[in-house]
XYZ file of C-alpha atoms in Angstrom:
145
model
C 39.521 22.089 -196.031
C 37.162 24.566 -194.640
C 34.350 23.269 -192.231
C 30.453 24.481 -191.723
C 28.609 24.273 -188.720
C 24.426 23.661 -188.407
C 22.317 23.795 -185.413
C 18.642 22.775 -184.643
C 17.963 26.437 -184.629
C 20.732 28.010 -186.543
C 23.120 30.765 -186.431
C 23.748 31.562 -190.240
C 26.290 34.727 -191.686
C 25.765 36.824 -193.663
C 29.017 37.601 -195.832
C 30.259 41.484 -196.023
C 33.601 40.963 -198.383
C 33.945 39.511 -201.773
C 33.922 36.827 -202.841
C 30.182 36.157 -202.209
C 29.228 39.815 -200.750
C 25.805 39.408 -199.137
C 25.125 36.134 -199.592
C 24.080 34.279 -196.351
C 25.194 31.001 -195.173
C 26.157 28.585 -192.539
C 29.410 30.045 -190.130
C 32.570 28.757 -191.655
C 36.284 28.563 -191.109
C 39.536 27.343 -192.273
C 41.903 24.457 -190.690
C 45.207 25.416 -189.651
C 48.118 23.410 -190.752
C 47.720 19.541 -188.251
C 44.848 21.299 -186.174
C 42.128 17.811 -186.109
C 39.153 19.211 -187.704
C 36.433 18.961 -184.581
C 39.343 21.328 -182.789
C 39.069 23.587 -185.998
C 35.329 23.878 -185.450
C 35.073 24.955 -182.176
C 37.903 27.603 -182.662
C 36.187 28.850 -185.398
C 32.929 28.791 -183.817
C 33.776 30.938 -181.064
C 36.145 33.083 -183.061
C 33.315 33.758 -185.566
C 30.328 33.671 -183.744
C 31.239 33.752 -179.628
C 29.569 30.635 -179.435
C 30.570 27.381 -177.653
C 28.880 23.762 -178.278
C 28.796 20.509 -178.491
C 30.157 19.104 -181.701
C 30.033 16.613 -183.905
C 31.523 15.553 -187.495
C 28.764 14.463 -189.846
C 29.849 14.940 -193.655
C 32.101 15.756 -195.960
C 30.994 18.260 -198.744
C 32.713 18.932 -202.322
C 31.567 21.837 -203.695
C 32.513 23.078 -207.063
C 31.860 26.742 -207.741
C 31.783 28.222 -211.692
C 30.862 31.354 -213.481
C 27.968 30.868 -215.245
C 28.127 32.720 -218.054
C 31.536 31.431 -219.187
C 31.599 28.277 -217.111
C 35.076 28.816 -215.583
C 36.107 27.259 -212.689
C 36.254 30.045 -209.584
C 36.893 27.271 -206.920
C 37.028 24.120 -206.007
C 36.725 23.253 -202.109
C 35.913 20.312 -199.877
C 33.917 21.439 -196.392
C 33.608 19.192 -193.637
C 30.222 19.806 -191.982
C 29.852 19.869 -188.422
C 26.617 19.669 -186.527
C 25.863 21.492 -183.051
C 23.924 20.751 -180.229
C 23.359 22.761 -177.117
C 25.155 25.991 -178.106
C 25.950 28.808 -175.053
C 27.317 31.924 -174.954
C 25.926 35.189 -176.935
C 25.990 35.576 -180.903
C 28.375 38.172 -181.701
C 26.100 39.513 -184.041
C 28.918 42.128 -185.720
C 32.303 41.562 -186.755
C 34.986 42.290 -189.499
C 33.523 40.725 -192.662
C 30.476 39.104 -191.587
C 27.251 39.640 -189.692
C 25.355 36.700 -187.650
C 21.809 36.374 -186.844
C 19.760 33.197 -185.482
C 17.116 32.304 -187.958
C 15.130 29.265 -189.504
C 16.314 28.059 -192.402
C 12.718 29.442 -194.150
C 14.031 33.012 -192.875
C 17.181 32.536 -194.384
C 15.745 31.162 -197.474
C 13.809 34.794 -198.042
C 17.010 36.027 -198.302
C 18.153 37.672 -201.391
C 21.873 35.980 -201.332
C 22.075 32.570 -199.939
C 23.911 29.293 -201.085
C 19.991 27.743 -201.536
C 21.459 25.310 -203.823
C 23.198 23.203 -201.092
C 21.897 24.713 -198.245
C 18.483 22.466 -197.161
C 21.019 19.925 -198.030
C 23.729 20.604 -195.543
C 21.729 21.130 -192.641
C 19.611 17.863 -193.365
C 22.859 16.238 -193.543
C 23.746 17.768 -190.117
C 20.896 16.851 -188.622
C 21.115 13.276 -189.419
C 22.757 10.420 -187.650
C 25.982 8.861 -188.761
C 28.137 10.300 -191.626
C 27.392 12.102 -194.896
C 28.427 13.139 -198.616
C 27.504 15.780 -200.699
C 28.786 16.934 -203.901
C 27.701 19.670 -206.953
C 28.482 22.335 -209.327
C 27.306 25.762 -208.149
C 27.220 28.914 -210.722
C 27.179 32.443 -209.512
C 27.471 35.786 -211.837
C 30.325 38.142 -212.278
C 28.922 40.487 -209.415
C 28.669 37.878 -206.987
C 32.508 36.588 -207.306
């Protein structure tokens, strides 16, 4: 499990190593082996971005990644998506294999590489009260995996 995190006004990373080079998205992390997954989060939230917040589990996403010219699988992972509310500290806007920058979701979207398939989607789910699901099959070319 991996998790994502989504704010009212959101810190989003940009992704400088393969797979994925350049494509934006939400900050994300892994679990460690019995770490609870809201403890996960705000590790990984400060590790990633220098941030600190108040958290809160609100989904569960499956997503399902293929090539799609030969429709192989490439992976197949379940995110838990976390929303955040009154973040502090300063966005480390530089480090080892990503780069972070506050935007709106319509800057992000201008992007040339971002996850737009899922992303609306995962912040809406965020945003919203109670607990979530999403679930799809996203293709990307060779150059992008």
């Amino acid at each position: 499990y991996s998790w994502r995190i989504a704010f009212e006004s959101t810190a989003f990373q940009e992704r400088l190593k393969q797979p994925y080079f350049g494509f934006w998205a939400l900050p994300t992390g892994k679990i460690s082996w019995g770490e609870k997954v809201a403890e996960a989060g705000a590790r990984e939230l400060k590790e990633e971005t220098g941030l600190v917040a108040d958290l809160r589990v609100s989904g569960l996403q499956h997503k399902i990644d293929c090539n799609q010219n030969t429709q192989t699988l490439l992976e197949d992972k379940f995110f838990t998506i976390i929303h955040g509310t009154n973040p502090t500290g300063e966005l480390i806007s530089d480090m080892e294999g990503h780069h972070n920058e506050w935007l709106t979701v319509d800057q992000v979207l201008q992007k040339e590489k971002v996850f737009r398939s899922s992303m609306v989607e995962i912040i809406n789910l965020a945003l919203e009260q109670g607990f979530g699901f999403l679930e799809g099959t996203h293709y990307y070319d060779d150059q992008d995996y």
